[in-house]
PDB file of C-alpha atoms in Angstrom:
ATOM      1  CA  UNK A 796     181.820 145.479 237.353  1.00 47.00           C
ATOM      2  CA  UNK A 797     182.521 143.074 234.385  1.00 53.00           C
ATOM      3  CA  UNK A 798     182.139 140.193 236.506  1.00 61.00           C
ATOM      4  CA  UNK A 799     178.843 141.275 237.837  1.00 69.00           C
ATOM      5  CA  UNK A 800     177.896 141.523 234.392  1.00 75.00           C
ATOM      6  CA  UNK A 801     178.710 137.985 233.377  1.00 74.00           C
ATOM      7  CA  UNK A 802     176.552 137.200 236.008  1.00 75.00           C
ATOM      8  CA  UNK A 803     173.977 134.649 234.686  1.00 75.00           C
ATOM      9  CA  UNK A 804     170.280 135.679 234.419  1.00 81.00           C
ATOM     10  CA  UNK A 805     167.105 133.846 233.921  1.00 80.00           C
ATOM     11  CA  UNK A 806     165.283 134.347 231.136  1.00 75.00           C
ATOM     12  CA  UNK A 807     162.104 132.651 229.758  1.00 80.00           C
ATOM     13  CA  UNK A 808     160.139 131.844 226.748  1.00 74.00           C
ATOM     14  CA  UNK A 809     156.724 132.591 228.020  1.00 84.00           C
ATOM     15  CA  UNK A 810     155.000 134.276 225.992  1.00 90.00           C
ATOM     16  CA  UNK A 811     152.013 135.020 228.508  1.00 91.00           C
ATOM     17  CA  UNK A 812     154.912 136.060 230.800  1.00 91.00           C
ATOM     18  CA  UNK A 813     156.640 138.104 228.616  1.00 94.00           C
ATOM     19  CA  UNK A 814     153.106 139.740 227.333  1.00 95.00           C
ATOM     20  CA  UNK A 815     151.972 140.397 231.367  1.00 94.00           C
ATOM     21  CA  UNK A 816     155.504 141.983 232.191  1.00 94.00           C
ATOM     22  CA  UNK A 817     155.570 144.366 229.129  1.00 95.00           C
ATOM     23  CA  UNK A 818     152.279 145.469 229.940  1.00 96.00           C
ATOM     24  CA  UNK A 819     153.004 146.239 233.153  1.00 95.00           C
ATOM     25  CA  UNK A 820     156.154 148.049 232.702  1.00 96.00           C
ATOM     26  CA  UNK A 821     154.043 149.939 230.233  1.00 95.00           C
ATOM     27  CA  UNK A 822     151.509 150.862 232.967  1.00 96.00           C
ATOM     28  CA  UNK A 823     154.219 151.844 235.154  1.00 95.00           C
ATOM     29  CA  UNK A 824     155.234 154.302 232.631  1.00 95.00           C
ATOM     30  CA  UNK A 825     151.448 155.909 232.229  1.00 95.00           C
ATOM     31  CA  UNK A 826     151.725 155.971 235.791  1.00 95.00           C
ATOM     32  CA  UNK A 827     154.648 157.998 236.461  1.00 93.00           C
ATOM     33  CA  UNK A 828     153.854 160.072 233.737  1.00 92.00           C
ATOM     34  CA  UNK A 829     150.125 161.307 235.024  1.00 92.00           C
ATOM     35  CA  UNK A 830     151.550 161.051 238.451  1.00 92.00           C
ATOM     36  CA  UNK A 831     154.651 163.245 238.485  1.00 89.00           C
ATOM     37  CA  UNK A 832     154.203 165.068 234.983  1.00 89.00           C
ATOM     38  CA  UNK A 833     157.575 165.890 233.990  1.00 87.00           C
ATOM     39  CA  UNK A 834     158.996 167.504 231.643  1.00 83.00           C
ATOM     40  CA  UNK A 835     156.615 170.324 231.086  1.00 82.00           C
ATOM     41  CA  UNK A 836     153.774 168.053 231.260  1.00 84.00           C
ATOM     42  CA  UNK A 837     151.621 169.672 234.376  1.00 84.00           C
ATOM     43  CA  UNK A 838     151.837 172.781 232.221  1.00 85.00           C
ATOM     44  CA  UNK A 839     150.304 170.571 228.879  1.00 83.00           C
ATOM     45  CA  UNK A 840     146.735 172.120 228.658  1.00 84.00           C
ATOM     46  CA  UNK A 841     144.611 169.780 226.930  1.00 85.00           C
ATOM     47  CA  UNK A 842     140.859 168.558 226.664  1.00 88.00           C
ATOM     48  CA  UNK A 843     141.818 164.771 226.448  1.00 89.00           C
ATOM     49  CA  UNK A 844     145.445 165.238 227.897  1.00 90.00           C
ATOM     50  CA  UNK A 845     145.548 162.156 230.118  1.00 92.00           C
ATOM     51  CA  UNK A 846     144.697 160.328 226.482  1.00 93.00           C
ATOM     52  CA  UNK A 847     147.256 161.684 225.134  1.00 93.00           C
ATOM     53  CA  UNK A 848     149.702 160.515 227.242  1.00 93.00           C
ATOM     54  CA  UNK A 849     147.999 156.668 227.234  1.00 95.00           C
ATOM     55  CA  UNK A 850     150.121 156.053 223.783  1.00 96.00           C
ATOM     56  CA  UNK A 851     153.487 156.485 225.626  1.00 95.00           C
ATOM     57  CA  UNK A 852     152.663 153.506 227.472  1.00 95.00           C
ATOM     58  CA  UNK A 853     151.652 151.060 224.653  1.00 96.00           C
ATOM     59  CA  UNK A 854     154.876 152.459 222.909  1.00 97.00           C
ATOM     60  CA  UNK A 855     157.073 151.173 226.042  1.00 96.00           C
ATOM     61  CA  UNK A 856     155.477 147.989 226.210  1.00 96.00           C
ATOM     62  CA  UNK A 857     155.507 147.018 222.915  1.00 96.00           C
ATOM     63  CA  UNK A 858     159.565 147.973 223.031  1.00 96.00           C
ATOM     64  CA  UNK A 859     159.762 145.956 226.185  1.00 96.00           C
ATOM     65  CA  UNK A 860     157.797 143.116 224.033  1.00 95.00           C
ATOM     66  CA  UNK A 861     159.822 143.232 221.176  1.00 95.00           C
ATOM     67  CA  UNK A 862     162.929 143.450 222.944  1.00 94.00           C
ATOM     68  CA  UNK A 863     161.926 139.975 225.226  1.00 93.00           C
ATOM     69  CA  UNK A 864     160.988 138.227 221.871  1.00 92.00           C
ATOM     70  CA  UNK A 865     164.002 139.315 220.225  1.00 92.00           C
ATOM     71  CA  UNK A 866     165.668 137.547 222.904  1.00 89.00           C
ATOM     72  CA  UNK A 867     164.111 134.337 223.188  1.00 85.00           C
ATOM     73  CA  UNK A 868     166.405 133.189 220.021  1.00 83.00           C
ATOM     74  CA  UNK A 869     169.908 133.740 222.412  1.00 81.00           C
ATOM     75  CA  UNK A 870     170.643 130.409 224.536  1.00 70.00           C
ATOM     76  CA  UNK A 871     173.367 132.229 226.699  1.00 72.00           C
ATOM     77  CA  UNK A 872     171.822 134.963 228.668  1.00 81.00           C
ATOM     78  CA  UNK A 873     173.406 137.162 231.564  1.00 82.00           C
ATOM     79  CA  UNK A 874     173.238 140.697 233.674  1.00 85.00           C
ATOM     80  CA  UNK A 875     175.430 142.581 230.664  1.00 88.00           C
ATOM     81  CA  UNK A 876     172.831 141.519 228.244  1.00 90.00           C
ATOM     82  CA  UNK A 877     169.891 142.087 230.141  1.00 91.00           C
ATOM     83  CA  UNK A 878     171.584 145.568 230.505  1.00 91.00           C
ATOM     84  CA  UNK A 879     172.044 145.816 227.036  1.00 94.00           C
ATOM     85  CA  UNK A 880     168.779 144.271 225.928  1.00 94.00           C
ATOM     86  CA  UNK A 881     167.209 147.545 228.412  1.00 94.00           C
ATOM     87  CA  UNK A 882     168.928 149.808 226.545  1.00 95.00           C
ATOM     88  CA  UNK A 883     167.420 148.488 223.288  1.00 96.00           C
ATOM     89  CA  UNK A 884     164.336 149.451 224.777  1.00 96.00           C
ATOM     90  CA  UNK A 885     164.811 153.073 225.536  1.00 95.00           C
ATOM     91  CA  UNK A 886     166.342 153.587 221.994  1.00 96.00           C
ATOM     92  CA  UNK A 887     163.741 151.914 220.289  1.00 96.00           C
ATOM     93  CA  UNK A 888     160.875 153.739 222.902  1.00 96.00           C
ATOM     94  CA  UNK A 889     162.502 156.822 222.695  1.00 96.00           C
ATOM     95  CA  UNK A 890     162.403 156.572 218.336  1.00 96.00           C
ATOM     96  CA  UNK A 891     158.340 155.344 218.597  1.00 96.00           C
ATOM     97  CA  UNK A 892     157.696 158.229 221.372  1.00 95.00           C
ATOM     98  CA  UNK A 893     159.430 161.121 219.091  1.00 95.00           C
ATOM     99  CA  UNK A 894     157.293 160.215 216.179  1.00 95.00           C
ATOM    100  CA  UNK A 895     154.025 160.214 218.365  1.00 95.00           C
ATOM    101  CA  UNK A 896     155.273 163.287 220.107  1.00 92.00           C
ATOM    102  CA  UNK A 897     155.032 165.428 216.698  1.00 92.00           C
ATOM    103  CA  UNK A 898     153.072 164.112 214.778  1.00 92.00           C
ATOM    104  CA  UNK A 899     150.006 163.810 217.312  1.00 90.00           C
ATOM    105  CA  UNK A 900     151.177 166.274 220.103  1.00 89.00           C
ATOM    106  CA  UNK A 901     153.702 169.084 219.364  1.00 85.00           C
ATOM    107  CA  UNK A 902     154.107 169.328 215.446  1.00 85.00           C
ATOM    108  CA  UNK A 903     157.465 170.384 215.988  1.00 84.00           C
ATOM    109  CA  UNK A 904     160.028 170.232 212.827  1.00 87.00           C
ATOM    110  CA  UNK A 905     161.796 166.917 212.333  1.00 90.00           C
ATOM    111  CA  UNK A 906     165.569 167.588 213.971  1.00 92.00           C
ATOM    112  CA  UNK A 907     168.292 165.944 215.503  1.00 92.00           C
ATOM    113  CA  UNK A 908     167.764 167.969 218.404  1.00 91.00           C
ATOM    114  CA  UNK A 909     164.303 167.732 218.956  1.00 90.00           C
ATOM    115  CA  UNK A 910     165.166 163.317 219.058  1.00 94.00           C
ATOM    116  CA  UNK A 911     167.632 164.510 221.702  1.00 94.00           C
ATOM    117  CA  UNK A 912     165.726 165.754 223.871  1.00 92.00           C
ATOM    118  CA  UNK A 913     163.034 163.364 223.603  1.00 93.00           C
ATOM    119  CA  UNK A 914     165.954 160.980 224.169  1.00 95.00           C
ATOM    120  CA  UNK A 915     166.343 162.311 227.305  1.00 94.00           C
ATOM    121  CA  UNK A 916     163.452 161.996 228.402  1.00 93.00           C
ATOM    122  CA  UNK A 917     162.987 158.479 227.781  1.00 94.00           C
ATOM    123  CA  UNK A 918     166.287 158.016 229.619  1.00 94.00           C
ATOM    124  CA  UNK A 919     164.957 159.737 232.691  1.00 94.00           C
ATOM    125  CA  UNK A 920     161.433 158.045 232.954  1.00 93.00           C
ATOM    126  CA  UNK A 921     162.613 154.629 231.398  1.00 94.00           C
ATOM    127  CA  UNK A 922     166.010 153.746 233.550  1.00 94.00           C
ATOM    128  CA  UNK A 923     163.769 154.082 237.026  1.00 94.00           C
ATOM    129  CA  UNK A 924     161.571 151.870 235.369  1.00 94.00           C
ATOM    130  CA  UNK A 925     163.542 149.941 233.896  1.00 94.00           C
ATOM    131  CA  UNK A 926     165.284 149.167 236.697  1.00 94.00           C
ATOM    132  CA  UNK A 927     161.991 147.996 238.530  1.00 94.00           C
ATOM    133  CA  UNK A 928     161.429 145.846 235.593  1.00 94.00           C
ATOM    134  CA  UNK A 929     164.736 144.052 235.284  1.00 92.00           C
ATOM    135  CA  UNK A 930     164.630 143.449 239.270  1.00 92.00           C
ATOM    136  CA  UNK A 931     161.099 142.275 239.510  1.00 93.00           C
ATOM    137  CA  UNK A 932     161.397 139.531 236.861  1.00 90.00           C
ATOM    138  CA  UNK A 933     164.438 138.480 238.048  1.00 87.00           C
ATOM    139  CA  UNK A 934     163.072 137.691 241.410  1.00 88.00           C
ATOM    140  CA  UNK A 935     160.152 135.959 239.730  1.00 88.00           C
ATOM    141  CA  UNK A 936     161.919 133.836 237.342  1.00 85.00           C
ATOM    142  CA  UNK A 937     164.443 132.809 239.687  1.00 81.00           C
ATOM    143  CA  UNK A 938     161.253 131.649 241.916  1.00 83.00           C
ATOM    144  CA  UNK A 939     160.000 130.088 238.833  1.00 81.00           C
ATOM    145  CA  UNK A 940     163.404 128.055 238.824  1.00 74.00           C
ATOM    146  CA  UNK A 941     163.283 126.854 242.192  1.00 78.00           C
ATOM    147  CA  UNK A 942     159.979 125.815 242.323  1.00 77.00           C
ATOM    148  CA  UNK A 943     160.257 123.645 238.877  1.00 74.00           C
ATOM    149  CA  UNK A 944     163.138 122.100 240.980  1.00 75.00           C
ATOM    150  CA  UNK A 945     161.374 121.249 243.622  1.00 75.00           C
ATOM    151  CA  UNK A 946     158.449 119.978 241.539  1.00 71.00           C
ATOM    152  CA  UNK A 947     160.897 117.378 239.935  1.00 70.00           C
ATOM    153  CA  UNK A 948     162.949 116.754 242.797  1.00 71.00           C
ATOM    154  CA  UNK A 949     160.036 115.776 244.793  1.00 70.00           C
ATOM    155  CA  UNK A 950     158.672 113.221 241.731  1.00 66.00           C
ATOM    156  CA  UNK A 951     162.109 111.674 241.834  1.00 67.00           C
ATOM    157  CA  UNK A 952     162.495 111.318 245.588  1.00 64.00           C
ATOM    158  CA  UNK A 953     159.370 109.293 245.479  1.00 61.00           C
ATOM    159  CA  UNK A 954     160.121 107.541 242.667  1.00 60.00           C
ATOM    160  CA  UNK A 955     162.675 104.774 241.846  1.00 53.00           C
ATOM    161  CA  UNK A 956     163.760 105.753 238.360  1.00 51.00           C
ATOM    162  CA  UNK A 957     163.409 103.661 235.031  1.00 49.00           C
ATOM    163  CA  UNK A 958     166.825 102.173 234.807  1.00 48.00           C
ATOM    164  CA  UNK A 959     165.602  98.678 236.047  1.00 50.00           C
ATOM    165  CA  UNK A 960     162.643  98.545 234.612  1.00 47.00           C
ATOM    166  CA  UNK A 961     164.214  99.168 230.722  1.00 53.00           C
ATOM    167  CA  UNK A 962     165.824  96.815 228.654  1.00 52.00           C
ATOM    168  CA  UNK A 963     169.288  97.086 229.538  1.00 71.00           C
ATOM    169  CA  UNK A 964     171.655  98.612 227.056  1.00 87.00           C
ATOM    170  CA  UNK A 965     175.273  97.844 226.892  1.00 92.00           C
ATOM    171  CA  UNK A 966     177.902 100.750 226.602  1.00 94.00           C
ATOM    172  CA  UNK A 967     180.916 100.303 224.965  1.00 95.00           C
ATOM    173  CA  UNK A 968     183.729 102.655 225.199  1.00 94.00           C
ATOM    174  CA  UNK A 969     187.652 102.870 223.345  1.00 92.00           C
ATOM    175  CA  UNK A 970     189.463 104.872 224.427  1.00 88.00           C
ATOM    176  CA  UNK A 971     193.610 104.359 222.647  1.00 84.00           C
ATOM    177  CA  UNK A 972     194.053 100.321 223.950  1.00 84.00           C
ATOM    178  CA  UNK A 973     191.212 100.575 226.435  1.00 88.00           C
ATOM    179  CA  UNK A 974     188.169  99.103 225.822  1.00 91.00           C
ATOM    180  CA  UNK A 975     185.137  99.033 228.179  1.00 92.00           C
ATOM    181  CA  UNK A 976     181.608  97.514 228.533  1.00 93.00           C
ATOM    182  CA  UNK A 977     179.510  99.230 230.472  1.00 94.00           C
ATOM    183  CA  UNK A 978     175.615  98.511 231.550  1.00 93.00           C
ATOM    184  CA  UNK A 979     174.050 101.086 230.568  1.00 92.00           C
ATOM    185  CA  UNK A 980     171.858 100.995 234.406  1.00 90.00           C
ATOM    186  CA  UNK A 981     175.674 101.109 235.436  1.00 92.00           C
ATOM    187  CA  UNK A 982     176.747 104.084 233.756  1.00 94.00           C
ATOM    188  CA  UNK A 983     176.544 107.323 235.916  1.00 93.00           C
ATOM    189  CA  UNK A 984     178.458 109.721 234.792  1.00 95.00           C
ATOM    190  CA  UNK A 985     181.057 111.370 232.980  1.00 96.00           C
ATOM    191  CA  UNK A 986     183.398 114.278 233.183  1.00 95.00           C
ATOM    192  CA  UNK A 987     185.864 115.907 230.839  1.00 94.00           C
ATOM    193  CA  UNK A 988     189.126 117.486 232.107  1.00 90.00           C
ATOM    194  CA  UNK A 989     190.443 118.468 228.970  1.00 83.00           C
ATOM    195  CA  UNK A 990     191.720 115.681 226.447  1.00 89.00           C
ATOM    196  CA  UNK A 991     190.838 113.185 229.550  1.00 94.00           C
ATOM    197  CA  UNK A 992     187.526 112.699 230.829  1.00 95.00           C
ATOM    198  CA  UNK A 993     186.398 110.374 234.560  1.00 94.00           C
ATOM    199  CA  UNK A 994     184.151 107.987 233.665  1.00 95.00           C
ATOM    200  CA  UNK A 995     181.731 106.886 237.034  1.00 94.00           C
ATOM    201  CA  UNK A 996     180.273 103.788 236.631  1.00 94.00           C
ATOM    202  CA  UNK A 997     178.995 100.718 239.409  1.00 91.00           C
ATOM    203  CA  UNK A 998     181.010  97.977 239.748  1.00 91.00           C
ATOM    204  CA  UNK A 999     180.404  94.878 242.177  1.00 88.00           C
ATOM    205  CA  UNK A1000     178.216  97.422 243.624  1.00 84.00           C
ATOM    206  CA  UNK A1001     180.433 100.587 243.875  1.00 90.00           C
ATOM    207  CA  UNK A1002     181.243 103.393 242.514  1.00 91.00           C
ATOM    208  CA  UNK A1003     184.253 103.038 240.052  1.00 92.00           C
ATOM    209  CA  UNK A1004     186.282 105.801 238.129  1.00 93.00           C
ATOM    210  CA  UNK A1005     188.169 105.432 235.397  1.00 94.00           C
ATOM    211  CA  UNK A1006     190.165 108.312 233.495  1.00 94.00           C
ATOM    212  CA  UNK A1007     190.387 107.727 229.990  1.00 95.00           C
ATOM    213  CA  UNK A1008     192.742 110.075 227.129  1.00 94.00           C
ATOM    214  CA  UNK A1009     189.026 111.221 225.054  1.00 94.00           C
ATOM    215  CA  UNK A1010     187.304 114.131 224.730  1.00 94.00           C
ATOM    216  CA  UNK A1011     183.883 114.250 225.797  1.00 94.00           C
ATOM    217  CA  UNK A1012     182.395 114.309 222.347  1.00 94.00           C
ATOM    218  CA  UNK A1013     184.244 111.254 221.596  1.00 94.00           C
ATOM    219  CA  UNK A1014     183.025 109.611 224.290  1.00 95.00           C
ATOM    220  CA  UNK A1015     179.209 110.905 223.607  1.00 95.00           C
ATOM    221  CA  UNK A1016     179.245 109.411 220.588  1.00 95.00           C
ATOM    222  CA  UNK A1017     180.078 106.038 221.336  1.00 95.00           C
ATOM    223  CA  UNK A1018     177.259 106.492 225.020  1.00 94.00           C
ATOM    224  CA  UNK A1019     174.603 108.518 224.514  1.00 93.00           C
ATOM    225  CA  UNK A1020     171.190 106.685 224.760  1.00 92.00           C
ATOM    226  CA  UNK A1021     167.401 108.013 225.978  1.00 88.00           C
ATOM    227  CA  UNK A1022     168.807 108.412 229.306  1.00 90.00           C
ATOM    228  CA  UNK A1023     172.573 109.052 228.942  1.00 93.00           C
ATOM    229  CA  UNK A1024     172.632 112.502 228.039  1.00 93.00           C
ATOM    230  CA  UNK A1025     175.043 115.376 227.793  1.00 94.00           C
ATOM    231  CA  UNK A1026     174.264 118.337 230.094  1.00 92.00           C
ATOM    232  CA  UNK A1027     176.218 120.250 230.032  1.00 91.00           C
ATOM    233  CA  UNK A1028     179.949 121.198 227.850  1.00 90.00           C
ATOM    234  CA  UNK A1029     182.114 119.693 230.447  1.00 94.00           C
ATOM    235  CA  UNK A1030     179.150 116.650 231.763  1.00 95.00           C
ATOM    236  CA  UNK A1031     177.451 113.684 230.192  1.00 95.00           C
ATOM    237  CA  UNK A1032     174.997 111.970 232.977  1.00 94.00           C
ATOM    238  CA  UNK A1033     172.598 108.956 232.877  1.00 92.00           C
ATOM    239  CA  UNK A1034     169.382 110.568 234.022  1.00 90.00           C
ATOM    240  CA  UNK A1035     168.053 107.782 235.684  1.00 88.00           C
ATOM    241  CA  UNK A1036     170.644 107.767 238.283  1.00 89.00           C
ATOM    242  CA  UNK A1037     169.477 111.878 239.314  1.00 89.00           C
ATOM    243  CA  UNK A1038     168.046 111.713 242.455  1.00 86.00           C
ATOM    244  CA  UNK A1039     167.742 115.410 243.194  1.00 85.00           C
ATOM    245  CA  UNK A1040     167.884 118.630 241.257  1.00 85.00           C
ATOM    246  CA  UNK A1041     168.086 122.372 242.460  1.00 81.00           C
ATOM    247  CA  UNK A1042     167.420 125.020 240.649  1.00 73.00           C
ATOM    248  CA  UNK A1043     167.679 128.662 240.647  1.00 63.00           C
ATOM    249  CA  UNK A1044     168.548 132.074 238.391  1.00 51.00           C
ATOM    250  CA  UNK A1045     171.954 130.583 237.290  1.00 60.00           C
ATOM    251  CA  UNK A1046     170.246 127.080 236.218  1.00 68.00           C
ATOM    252  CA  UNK A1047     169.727 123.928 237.106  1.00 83.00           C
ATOM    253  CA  UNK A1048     172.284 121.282 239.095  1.00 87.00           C
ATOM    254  CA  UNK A1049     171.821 117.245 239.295  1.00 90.00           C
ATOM    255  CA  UNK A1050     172.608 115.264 242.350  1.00 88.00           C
ATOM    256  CA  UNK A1051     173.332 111.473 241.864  1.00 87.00           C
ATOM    257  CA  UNK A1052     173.446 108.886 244.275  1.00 74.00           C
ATOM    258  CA  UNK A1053     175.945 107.476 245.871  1.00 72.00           C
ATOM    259  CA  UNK A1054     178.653 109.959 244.504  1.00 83.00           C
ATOM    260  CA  UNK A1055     179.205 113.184 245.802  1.00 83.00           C
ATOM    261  CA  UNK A1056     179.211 115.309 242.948  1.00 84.00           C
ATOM    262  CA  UNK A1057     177.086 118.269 241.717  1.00 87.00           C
ATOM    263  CA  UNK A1058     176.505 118.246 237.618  1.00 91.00           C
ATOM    264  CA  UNK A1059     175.505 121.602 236.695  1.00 89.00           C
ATOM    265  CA  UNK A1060     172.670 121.895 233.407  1.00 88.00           C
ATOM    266  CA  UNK A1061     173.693 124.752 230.589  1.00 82.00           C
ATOM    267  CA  UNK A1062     171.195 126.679 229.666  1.00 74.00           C
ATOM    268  CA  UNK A1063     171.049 125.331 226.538  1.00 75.00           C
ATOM    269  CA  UNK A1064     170.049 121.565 227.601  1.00 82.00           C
ATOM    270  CA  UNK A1065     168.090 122.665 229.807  1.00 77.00           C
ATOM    271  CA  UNK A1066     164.502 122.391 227.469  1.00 73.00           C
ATOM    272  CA  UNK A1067     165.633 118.746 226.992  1.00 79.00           C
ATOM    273  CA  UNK A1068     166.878 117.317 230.206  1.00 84.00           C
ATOM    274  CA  UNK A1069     164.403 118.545 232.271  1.00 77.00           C
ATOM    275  CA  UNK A1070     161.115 117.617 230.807  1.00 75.00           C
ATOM    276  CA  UNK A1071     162.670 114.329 229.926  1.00 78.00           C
ATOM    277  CA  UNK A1072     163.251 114.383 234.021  1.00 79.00           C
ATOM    278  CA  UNK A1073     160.092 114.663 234.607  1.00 67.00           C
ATOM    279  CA  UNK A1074     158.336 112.162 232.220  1.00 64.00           C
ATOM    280  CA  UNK A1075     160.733 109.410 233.040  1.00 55.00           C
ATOM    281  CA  UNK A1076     159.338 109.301 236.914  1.00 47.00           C
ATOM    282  CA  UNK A1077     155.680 110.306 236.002  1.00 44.00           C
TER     283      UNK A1077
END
């Protein structure tokens, strides 16, 4: 169960995408109210009663809004707190639908109780739909994922790269008493293992790796350029030397060439190395 919950997620910063979602989860919510009338509502006589009900569903999708907003500003984002995030939504609905509920339809007396029960109710129309929600945009986004892969997998399968045609950098690297020079069109990668990190570079034409006794940030320090990049917290990769990237819920992962060796992207580099994929081949 807690496994499944660290289970990564995608989540996105589209605001048009965010704004079409909440208002459909929203509509799904008018929906099943007018459709099914629960909770006493087939028995709710009233001149403009489907009206009535309408405000239920801007006060679900302006919880589902807020909610995806709020949650723009995390990096990290999995199952548990999409969970979590969900049940943000049915507090904060179920607060914005008790208020509507007497001041506009019942008039009841402010009480614990009365929340309760309106509580409940949110519980039992949101979770079903709720449910729909989280499912549907994770099938979506994850699609979204894939496809952006593909986009920029294609573009670099028909592309060369930049690494010849830039002025070439030099690398240089100490590590204790080792000291290397690297081209920086040689470099390809890098990997820590701890306090030692495997350095992948071309020599005489082939793939060479070195361990060296630095930690990756060291060795970031003394590397990084406009195409040698960290990636990810345990990867630093020259981007010019990706010749393939797949993508899905959990992220994105680079293939290089001529080493076999899959360098997953963290979430949190991902709004860098990507585009920066993509405009180095176009």
């Amino acid at each position: 169960m807690f496994s499944f919950a660290t289970y990564s997620y995608p989540k996105t910063e589209s605001f048009k995408e965010i704004s079409v979602s909440s208002a459909a989860a929203g509509i799904l919510i008018y929906l099943f109210l007018i459709i099914f009338q629960p909770f006493g509502t087939d028995s709710f006589r009233h001149q403009y009663k489907y009206l009535l009900l309408f405000p239920y569903s801007l006060i679900f999708g302006i919880a589902f809004m807020t909610a995806d907003l709020a949650a723009i500003r995390f990096k990290d984002w999995n199952v548990g707190s999409e969970l979590l995030k969900a049940t943000g939504i049915l507090f904060l609905a179920s607060i914005l639908s008790y208020f509507y509920n007497i001041f506009f339809i019942s008039h009841v007396t402010i009480s614990f109780s009365n929340y309760l029960y309106m509580f409940l109710y949110c519980l039992a129309v949101g979770i079903p739909i709720s449910t729909i929600y989280i499912l549907s945009r994770y099938i979506y986004l994850k699609k979204i994922h894939e496809k952006k892969a593909e986009q920029v997998s294609v573009y670099l399968s028909g592309n060369p790269g930049t690494a010849d045609r830039k002025a070439t950098k030099t690398l240089f690297i100490s590590s204790n008493n080792i000291e290397l020079q690297i081209s920086e069109k040689h470099f390809v990668c890098a990997q820590s293992m701890e306090n030692y990190c495997s350095v992948y570079f071309y020599e005489n034409e082939k793939i060479t790796k070195t361990v060296l006794r630095i930690s990756l940030y060291h060795l970031l320090n003394q590397i990084q350029t406009d195409s040698v990049k960290k990636c990810h917290r345990s990867y630093i990769v020259n981007l010019d030397k990706v010749k393939k990237i797949q993508g899905n819920a959990q992220g994105y992962k680079l293939s290089l060439s001529e080493i076999d060796l899959e360098i997953p992207v963290s979430r949190s580099f991902i709004s860098s190395i990507i585009p920066q994929l993509r405009s180095s081949i176009s």
